[in-house]
């Protein structure tokens, strides 16, 4: 077996043998090829067709279409990192097997586990790259792509929620026997919001035993100086413990000590794919205070998926390395076919885990990591079987 000269590119990694450097160097070209292929396919299927239809219908200039496509590319590149690792490991180890290089290494006493180690090492490096890329590049790029297209189509949406702002405040409510339970304390609803002023408001207050206050108002704004709400042209209905009206107070201007959270919820302006982990966690804290369990569960799943997706590189590196080390010779066409099947199975498991998590059949953590857990189990089984 002829071993190529080790590349200086990997000299910064201590402890690598000549074999490790050689295998990693062999993995790089098919990985780069896979990045280009899977990214371009993703952009073509995910964005190009819909964008071209809009460009024809609305007469968008070619430069703007190209800009939106380029801004959409990072999201598909983030998905292409793991799939490219799979393709690279399958093709590289299959070629080494076809050229009898793996047989020569095995005859020198090198185990299957040792042969797969360079692929796992490279997978961990690409995992770190994927995490940084998915955290710092993809959300900002998606957000800019959305804004660019909306402006071009004249459909630019305001950076806030315009209608139906709900806020549910939970807290300890004193009961008739003197005990306190964590119950719904206050319900805040506004029909419209223009970025500064809430309109058509109704507040139901259970902060004491029973429903003791209903507030309606034409409008309200947040008073930054006094950290309170200024309500205008409204009515306060005071309710007795027996649910009868105790008093009715009409006002032109009234200050009420309510949380600022409804304003923060109304000003949320990014979709899940347009937020990094820090922004998603800030949104999660707001949703927790609002008590919307569906949104809370969905955000928890999305945050865990941002950690789980980069580790798909390690899963695919393990699976690809194990399959590529089989004694049967595998052609490039077969390697492509196996890659497509493994990728389809992984993303099908991701969709299943997402559905089970959103339906509350699985905890968010398990839901997000389900494809990786299954992938590690399958990859470990294949590796042990190949080592026999």
CSV table of C-alpha atoms in Angstrom, one decimal:
chain,number,residue,atom,x,y,z
A,1,UNK,CA,0.0,0.0,0.0
A,2,UNK,CA,1.3,3.4,-0.9
A,3,UNK,CA,0.6,6.1,1.7
A,4,UNK,CA,0.5,9.7,0.4
A,5,UNK,CA,2.5,12.3,2.1
A,6,UNK,CA,0.6,13.8,5.1
A,7,UNK,CA,-0.9,17.2,4.5
A,8,UNK,CA,0.3,20.2,6.6
A,9,UNK,CA,-3.3,21.1,6.9
A,10,UNK,CA,-3.8,18.7,9.7
A,11,UNK,CA,-0.5,19.3,11.5
A,12,UNK,CA,-2.2,21.4,14.1
A,13,UNK,CA,-4.0,18.3,15.5
A,14,UNK,CA,-1.6,16.6,18.0
A,15,UNK,CA,-1.4,12.8,18.2
A,16,UNK,CA,-2.4,12.0,14.7
A,17,UNK,CA,-0.6,9.2,13.0
A,18,UNK,CA,0.3,9.1,9.3
A,19,UNK,CA,-2.7,6.8,8.8
A,20,UNK,CA,-5.1,9.2,10.5
A,21,UNK,CA,-3.8,12.1,8.4
A,22,UNK,CA,-4.1,10.0,5.2
A,23,UNK,CA,-7.7,8.9,5.9
A,24,UNK,CA,-8.8,12.4,6.9
A,25,UNK,CA,-7.2,13.8,3.7
A,26,UNK,CA,-9.1,11.3,1.7
A,27,UNK,CA,-12.4,12.3,3.4
A,28,UNK,CA,-12.1,16.0,2.6
A,29,UNK,CA,-12.7,15.9,-1.2
A,30,UNK,CA,-16.0,13.9,-1.1
A,31,UNK,CA,-17.1,16.0,1.9
A,32,UNK,CA,-16.7,19.2,-0.1
A,33,UNK,CA,-18.4,17.6,-3.1
A,34,UNK,CA,-21.3,16.6,-0.9
A,35,UNK,CA,-21.6,20.1,0.6
A,36,UNK,CA,-21.9,21.6,-2.9
A,37,UNK,CA,-24.3,18.9,-4.1
A,38,UNK,CA,-26.7,18.8,-1.1
A,39,UNK,CA,-26.7,22.6,-0.6
A,40,UNK,CA,-27.5,23.2,-4.3
A,41,UNK,CA,-30.2,20.5,-4.3
A,42,UNK,CA,-31.7,21.9,-1.1
A,43,UNK,CA,-31.8,25.5,-2.5
A,44,UNK,CA,-33.3,24.2,-5.7
A,45,UNK,CA,-36.1,22.2,-4.1
A,46,UNK,CA,-36.7,24.5,-1.1
A,47,UNK,CA,-36.5,27.9,-2.5
A,48,UNK,CA,-35.8,28.2,-6.2
A,49,UNK,CA,-39.2,27.0,-7.6
A,50,UNK,CA,-41.3,29.1,-5.3
A,51,UNK,CA,-39.1,32.1,-5.7
A,52,UNK,CA,-39.1,31.9,-9.5
A,53,UNK,CA,-42.9,31.8,-9.5
A,54,UNK,CA,-43.0,34.9,-7.4
A,55,UNK,CA,-40.4,36.6,-9.6
A,56,UNK,CA,-42.5,35.9,-12.7
A,57,UNK,CA,-45.8,36.9,-11.1
A,58,UNK,CA,-44.4,40.1,-9.5
A,59,UNK,CA,-41.7,41.0,-12.0
A,60,UNK,CA,-38.9,40.9,-9.4
A,61,UNK,CA,-35.4,41.8,-10.8
A,62,UNK,CA,-32.9,39.0,-11.2
A,63,UNK,CA,-30.5,40.7,-8.8
A,64,UNK,CA,-33.0,40.5,-6.0
A,65,UNK,CA,-33.9,36.9,-6.8
A,66,UNK,CA,-30.2,36.0,-6.6
A,67,UNK,CA,-29.8,37.9,-3.3
A,68,UNK,CA,-32.7,36.0,-1.7
A,69,UNK,CA,-31.2,32.7,-3.0
A,70,UNK,CA,-27.8,33.5,-1.5
A,71,UNK,CA,-29.4,34.5,1.8
A,72,UNK,CA,-31.4,31.2,1.8
A,73,UNK,CA,-28.3,29.1,1.1
A,74,UNK,CA,-26.9,29.0,4.7
A,75,UNK,CA,-29.9,27.1,6.1
A,76,UNK,CA,-29.5,24.4,3.5
A,77,UNK,CA,-25.7,24.3,4.1
A,78,UNK,CA,-26.4,23.6,7.8
A,79,UNK,CA,-28.4,20.5,6.8
A,80,UNK,CA,-25.7,19.6,4.2
A,81,UNK,CA,-22.9,19.4,6.7
A,82,UNK,CA,-24.1,16.1,8.3
A,83,UNK,CA,-25.2,14.5,5.0
A,84,UNK,CA,-21.9,15.4,3.4
A,85,UNK,CA,-20.1,13.6,6.3
A,86,UNK,CA,-22.1,10.5,5.5
A,87,UNK,CA,-21.3,10.7,1.8
A,88,UNK,CA,-17.7,11.3,2.5
A,89,UNK,CA,-17.2,8.4,4.9
A,90,UNK,CA,-19.1,6.0,2.7
A,91,UNK,CA,-17.2,6.9,-0.5
A,92,UNK,CA,-13.8,7.1,1.2
A,93,UNK,CA,-13.9,3.9,3.1
A,94,UNK,CA,-15.5,2.1,0.1
A,95,UNK,CA,-12.7,3.3,-2.1
A,96,UNK,CA,-10.1,2.2,0.4
A,97,UNK,CA,-11.7,-1.2,0.6
A,98,UNK,CA,-11.9,-1.5,-3.2
A,99,UNK,CA,-8.2,-0.7,-3.5
A,100,UNK,CA,-7.4,-3.3,-0.8
A,101,UNK,CA,-5.9,-0.6,1.4
A,102,UNK,CA,-8.2,-1.5,4.3
A,103,UNK,CA,-7.1,-5.1,4.0
A,104,UNK,CA,-3.5,-4.1,4.1
A,105,UNK,CA,-4.1,-2.1,7.3
A,106,UNK,CA,-6.1,-4.9,8.9
A,107,UNK,CA,-3.2,-7.3,8.1
A,108,UNK,CA,-0.9,-4.9,10.0
A,109,UNK,CA,-3.1,-5.4,13.1
A,110,UNK,CA,-5.1,-2.2,12.8
A,111,UNK,CA,-8.7,-2.8,14.1
A,112,UNK,CA,-11.9,-1.6,12.5
A,113,UNK,CA,-12.4,0.7,15.5
A,114,UNK,CA,-9.1,2.3,14.9
A,115,UNK,CA,-9.8,2.7,11.2
A,116,UNK,CA,-13.1,4.5,11.9
A,117,UNK,CA,-11.5,6.8,14.5
A,118,UNK,CA,-10.3,9.4,11.9
A,119,UNK,CA,-13.8,9.7,10.5
A,120,UNK,CA,-15.2,10.2,14.0
A,121,UNK,CA,-12.6,12.8,14.8
A,122,UNK,CA,-13.4,14.7,11.6
A,123,UNK,CA,-17.1,14.4,12.4
A,124,UNK,CA,-16.6,16.1,15.8
A,125,UNK,CA,-14.7,18.9,14.1
A,126,UNK,CA,-17.5,19.4,11.6
A,127,UNK,CA,-20.0,19.2,14.5
A,128,UNK,CA,-18.4,22.3,16.0
A,129,UNK,CA,-18.4,24.1,12.7
A,130,UNK,CA,-22.1,23.2,12.1
A,131,UNK,CA,-23.1,24.4,15.6
A,132,UNK,CA,-21.3,27.8,15.1
A,133,UNK,CA,-22.7,28.1,11.6
A,134,UNK,CA,-26.2,27.3,12.7
A,135,UNK,CA,-26.0,29.7,15.6
A,136,UNK,CA,-24.4,32.8,14.1
A,137,UNK,CA,-25.0,32.6,10.4
A,138,UNK,CA,-28.3,30.8,9.6
A,139,UNK,CA,-30.8,32.8,11.8
A,140,UNK,CA,-29.5,36.2,10.7
A,141,UNK,CA,-29.5,35.0,7.0
A,142,UNK,CA,-33.0,33.6,7.2
A,143,UNK,CA,-34.3,36.8,8.8
A,144,UNK,CA,-32.7,39.0,6.1
A,145,UNK,CA,-34.0,36.7,3.4
A,146,UNK,CA,-37.6,37.1,4.8
A,147,UNK,CA,-37.3,40.9,5.1
A,148,UNK,CA,-35.8,41.3,1.6
A,149,UNK,CA,-38.6,39.2,-0.1
A,150,UNK,CA,-41.4,40.9,1.9
A,151,UNK,CA,-40.1,44.4,0.9
A,152,UNK,CA,-39.8,43.4,-2.7
A,153,UNK,CA,-43.4,42.0,-2.8
A,154,UNK,CA,-44.8,44.9,-0.8
A,155,UNK,CA,-45.8,42.6,2.0
A,156,UNK,CA,-43.5,43.8,4.6
A,157,UNK,CA,-44.9,42.8,8.0
A,158,UNK,CA,-44.4,45.0,11.1
A,159,UNK,CA,-42.0,43.8,13.7
A,160,UNK,CA,-44.8,43.0,16.1
A,161,UNK,CA,-48.0,41.1,16.4
A,162,UNK,CA,-50.9,43.2,15.2
A,163,UNK,CA,-53.9,41.4,16.5
A,164,UNK,CA,-55.2,39.1,19.3
A,165,UNK,CA,-52.6,39.6,22.0
A,166,UNK,CA,-53.2,37.2,24.8
A,167,UNK,CA,-51.3,37.0,28.1
A,168,UNK,CA,-52.1,34.5,30.9
A,169,UNK,CA,-50.5,35.3,34.2
A,170,UNK,CA,-50.3,32.5,36.8
A,171,UNK,CA,-49.6,32.9,40.5
A,172,UNK,CA,-50.6,32.0,44.0
A,173,UNK,CA,-54.3,32.7,44.6
A,174,UNK,CA,-55.7,32.6,48.1
A,175,UNK,CA,-58.6,30.2,48.6
A,176,UNK,CA,-61.5,30.4,51.0
A,177,UNK,CA,-59.8,28.1,53.5
A,178,UNK,CA,-56.7,30.3,53.6
A,179,UNK,CA,-54.6,28.0,51.5
A,180,UNK,CA,-52.8,29.2,48.3
A,181,UNK,CA,-52.8,27.5,44.9
A,182,UNK,CA,-50.9,28.2,41.8
A,183,UNK,CA,-53.8,29.2,39.5
A,184,UNK,CA,-54.7,31.5,36.6
A,185,UNK,CA,-54.4,34.9,38.2
A,186,UNK,CA,-55.0,37.3,35.4
A,187,UNK,CA,-56.0,37.2,31.7
A,188,UNK,CA,-55.0,40.0,29.4
A,189,UNK,CA,-56.4,40.4,25.9
A,190,UNK,CA,-56.0,43.2,23.3
A,191,UNK,CA,-57.7,43.1,19.9
A,192,UNK,CA,-55.1,45.2,18.1
A,193,UNK,CA,-51.6,46.6,18.5
A,194,UNK,CA,-49.9,49.3,16.4
A,195,UNK,CA,-46.4,49.0,17.9
A,196,UNK,CA,-47.0,51.4,20.8
A,197,UNK,CA,-50.7,51.3,21.7
A,198,UNK,CA,-52.9,48.4,22.6
A,199,UNK,CA,-56.6,48.7,21.5
A,200,UNK,CA,-59.8,47.0,22.5
A,201,UNK,CA,-58.6,45.7,25.8
A,202,UNK,CA,-60.2,43.3,28.3
A,203,UNK,CA,-58.5,42.2,31.6
A,204,UNK,CA,-60.0,39.5,33.8
A,205,UNK,CA,-58.5,39.6,37.3
A,206,UNK,CA,-58.6,36.5,39.7
A,207,UNK,CA,-55.8,37.8,41.9
A,208,UNK,CA,-58.0,37.3,45.0
A,209,UNK,CA,-60.6,34.7,45.7
A,210,UNK,CA,-63.1,34.6,42.9
A,211,UNK,CA,-63.3,36.9,39.9
A,212,UNK,CA,-63.1,40.3,41.5
A,213,UNK,CA,-62.4,42.7,38.7
A,214,UNK,CA,-63.0,43.1,35.0
A,215,UNK,CA,-61.4,46.0,33.1
A,216,UNK,CA,-62.3,47.1,29.6
A,217,UNK,CA,-60.7,50.0,27.8
A,218,UNK,CA,-60.4,51.5,24.3
A,219,UNK,CA,-56.6,51.7,24.5
A,220,UNK,CA,-53.6,51.4,26.7
A,221,UNK,CA,-49.9,52.2,26.5
A,222,UNK,CA,-46.9,51.2,28.6
A,223,UNK,CA,-45.6,54.1,30.8
A,224,UNK,CA,-41.8,53.6,30.7
A,225,UNK,CA,-41.1,56.2,33.3
A,226,UNK,CA,-43.4,54.7,35.9
A,227,UNK,CA,-43.3,51.1,34.8
A,228,UNK,CA,-47.1,50.8,34.6
A,229,UNK,CA,-50.0,50.7,32.1
A,230,UNK,CA,-52.0,53.9,31.2
A,231,UNK,CA,-55.5,52.9,30.2
A,232,UNK,CA,-57.8,55.3,28.4
A,233,UNK,CA,-61.6,55.5,28.1
A,234,UNK,CA,-62.6,52.4,30.0
A,235,UNK,CA,-64.7,50.8,32.7
A,236,UNK,CA,-63.8,48.8,35.8
A,237,UNK,CA,-66.4,46.3,36.9
A,238,UNK,CA,-65.8,45.2,40.6
A,239,UNK,CA,-67.2,41.8,41.3
A,240,UNK,CA,-68.4,40.5,44.6
A,241,UNK,CA,-67.6,37.0,45.9
A,242,UNK,CA,-71.1,35.9,44.9
A,243,UNK,CA,-70.4,36.9,41.3
A,244,UNK,CA,-72.7,40.0,41.4
A,245,UNK,CA,-71.5,43.4,40.4
A,246,UNK,CA,-70.3,45.3,43.4
A,247,UNK,CA,-69.5,48.6,41.7
A,248,UNK,CA,-68.9,50.0,38.2
A,249,UNK,CA,-66.3,52.7,37.7
A,250,UNK,CA,-65.9,54.6,34.4
A,251,UNK,CA,-62.7,56.5,33.6
A,252,UNK,CA,-60.9,58.5,31.0
A,253,UNK,CA,-57.4,57.7,32.2
A,254,UNK,CA,-56.4,55.1,34.8
A,255,UNK,CA,-53.1,53.6,35.7
A,256,UNK,CA,-53.0,49.9,36.5
A,257,UNK,CA,-50.1,47.9,37.9
A,258,UNK,CA,-49.8,45.1,35.4
A,259,UNK,CA,-46.8,43.3,34.0
A,260,UNK,CA,-45.0,44.5,30.9
A,261,UNK,CA,-45.0,41.0,29.5
A,262,UNK,CA,-48.0,41.5,27.1
A,263,UNK,CA,-46.0,44.3,25.4
A,264,UNK,CA,-42.9,42.0,25.0
A,265,UNK,CA,-45.0,39.2,23.6
A,266,UNK,CA,-46.6,41.5,21.1
A,267,UNK,CA,-43.3,42.7,19.9
A,268,UNK,CA,-41.8,39.3,19.2
A,269,UNK,CA,-41.0,39.4,15.5
A,270,UNK,CA,-39.0,36.4,14.4
A,271,UNK,CA,-39.9,32.9,13.5
A,272,UNK,CA,-38.2,29.9,15.1
A,273,UNK,CA,-35.7,29.5,12.2
A,274,UNK,CA,-34.7,33.2,12.5
A,275,UNK,CA,-33.6,33.0,16.2
A,276,UNK,CA,-30.4,31.7,17.7
A,277,UNK,CA,-30.3,29.9,21.0
A,278,UNK,CA,-30.1,33.0,23.1
A,279,UNK,CA,-33.0,34.6,21.4
A,280,UNK,CA,-35.0,31.4,21.6
A,281,UNK,CA,-34.4,31.1,25.3
A,282,UNK,CA,-35.5,34.7,25.8
A,283,UNK,CA,-38.7,34.0,24.0
A,284,UNK,CA,-39.1,30.8,26.1
A,285,UNK,CA,-39.0,32.9,29.3
A,286,UNK,CA,-41.7,35.1,27.9
A,287,UNK,CA,-43.8,32.2,26.9
A,288,UNK,CA,-43.4,30.6,30.3
A,289,UNK,CA,-44.8,33.6,32.0
A,290,UNK,CA,-47.7,33.7,29.5
A,291,UNK,CA,-48.5,30.1,30.3
A,292,UNK,CA,-49.1,28.9,26.7
A,293,UNK,CA,-48.1,25.3,27.0
A,294,UNK,CA,-48.1,24.6,23.3
A,295,UNK,CA,-45.7,27.4,22.5
A,296,UNK,CA,-43.5,26.5,25.5
A,297,UNK,CA,-43.3,22.9,24.3
A,298,UNK,CA,-42.5,23.9,20.7
A,299,UNK,CA,-39.8,26.3,21.8
A,300,UNK,CA,-38.2,23.7,24.0
A,301,UNK,CA,-38.1,21.2,21.1
A,302,UNK,CA,-36.6,23.8,18.8
A,303,UNK,CA,-33.9,24.8,21.3
A,304,UNK,CA,-32.9,21.1,21.8
A,305,UNK,CA,-32.9,20.6,18.1
A,306,UNK,CA,-30.3,23.4,17.7
A,307,UNK,CA,-28.0,21.3,19.9
A,308,UNK,CA,-29.0,17.9,18.4
A,309,UNK,CA,-28.7,18.7,14.7
A,310,UNK,CA,-24.9,19.3,14.7
A,311,UNK,CA,-24.3,16.0,16.4
A,312,UNK,CA,-25.9,14.3,13.3
A,313,UNK,CA,-22.4,14.8,11.8
A,314,UNK,CA,-21.1,12.3,14.4
A,315,UNK,CA,-24.0,9.9,13.8
A,316,UNK,CA,-23.5,10.0,10.0
A,317,UNK,CA,-19.7,9.6,10.5
A,318,UNK,CA,-20.2,6.5,12.6
A,319,UNK,CA,-22.8,5.0,10.3
A,320,UNK,CA,-20.9,5.8,7.1
A,321,UNK,CA,-17.6,4.6,8.5
A,322,UNK,CA,-19.2,1.3,9.6
A,323,UNK,CA,-20.9,0.7,6.3
A,324,UNK,CA,-17.8,1.6,4.3
A,325,UNK,CA,-15.7,-0.9,6.2
A,326,UNK,CA,-17.8,-3.8,5.1
A,327,UNK,CA,-15.8,-6.5,3.2
A,328,UNK,CA,-18.1,-6.2,0.2
A,329,UNK,CA,-16.9,-3.7,-2.4
A,330,UNK,CA,-19.3,-0.7,-2.9
A,331,UNK,CA,-19.4,1.3,-6.0
A,332,UNK,CA,-20.0,5.1,-6.0
A,333,UNK,CA,-23.5,4.7,-7.3
A,334,UNK,CA,-24.3,2.3,-4.4
A,335,UNK,CA,-22.7,4.7,-2.0
A,336,UNK,CA,-25.0,7.5,-3.2
A,337,UNK,CA,-28.0,5.2,-2.9
A,338,UNK,CA,-27.1,4.2,0.7
A,339,UNK,CA,-26.6,7.9,1.6
A,340,UNK,CA,-30.0,8.8,0.3
A,341,UNK,CA,-31.7,6.0,2.3
A,342,UNK,CA,-29.8,6.8,5.5
A,343,UNK,CA,-30.6,10.5,5.1
A,344,UNK,CA,-34.2,9.8,4.5
A,345,UNK,CA,-34.5,7.5,7.5
A,346,UNK,CA,-32.8,10.2,9.7
A,347,UNK,CA,-35.0,13.0,8.7
A,348,UNK,CA,-38.1,10.8,8.9
A,349,UNK,CA,-37.1,10.0,12.5
A,350,UNK,CA,-36.7,13.8,13.1
A,351,UNK,CA,-40.2,14.4,11.8
A,352,UNK,CA,-41.6,11.6,13.9
A,353,UNK,CA,-39.8,12.8,17.0
A,354,UNK,CA,-41.0,16.4,16.4
A,355,UNK,CA,-44.6,15.2,16.1
A,356,UNK,CA,-44.4,13.1,19.2
A,357,UNK,CA,-42.9,16.0,21.1
A,358,UNK,CA,-45.5,18.5,20.0
A,359,UNK,CA,-48.2,16.0,20.9
A,360,UNK,CA,-46.7,15.7,24.4
A,361,UNK,CA,-46.0,11.9,23.9
A,362,UNK,CA,-42.3,12.5,24.4
A,363,UNK,CA,-40.4,15.0,26.5
A,364,UNK,CA,-38.8,17.8,24.4
A,365,UNK,CA,-35.2,16.6,25.1
A,366,UNK,CA,-36.0,13.0,23.9
A,367,UNK,CA,-38.1,14.3,21.0
A,368,UNK,CA,-35.2,16.4,19.7
A,369,UNK,CA,-32.5,13.8,20.2
A,370,UNK,CA,-34.5,10.8,19.0
A,371,UNK,CA,-32.8,10.6,15.5
A,372,UNK,CA,-29.4,10.8,17.1
A,373,UNK,CA,-30.1,8.2,19.7
A,374,UNK,CA,-31.4,5.8,17.1
A,375,UNK,CA,-28.5,6.7,14.8
A,376,UNK,CA,-25.9,6.0,17.5
A,377,UNK,CA,-27.5,2.7,18.3
A,378,UNK,CA,-27.6,1.6,14.6
A,379,UNK,CA,-24.1,2.9,14.0
A,380,UNK,CA,-22.7,1.1,17.0
A,381,UNK,CA,-24.4,-2.2,15.9
A,382,UNK,CA,-23.0,-1.8,12.4
A,383,UNK,CA,-19.5,-1.1,13.7
A,384,UNK,CA,-19.5,-4.1,16.0
A,385,UNK,CA,-20.8,-6.3,13.2
A,386,UNK,CA,-18.1,-5.0,10.8
A,387,UNK,CA,-15.4,-5.7,13.4
A,388,UNK,CA,-16.3,-9.4,13.7
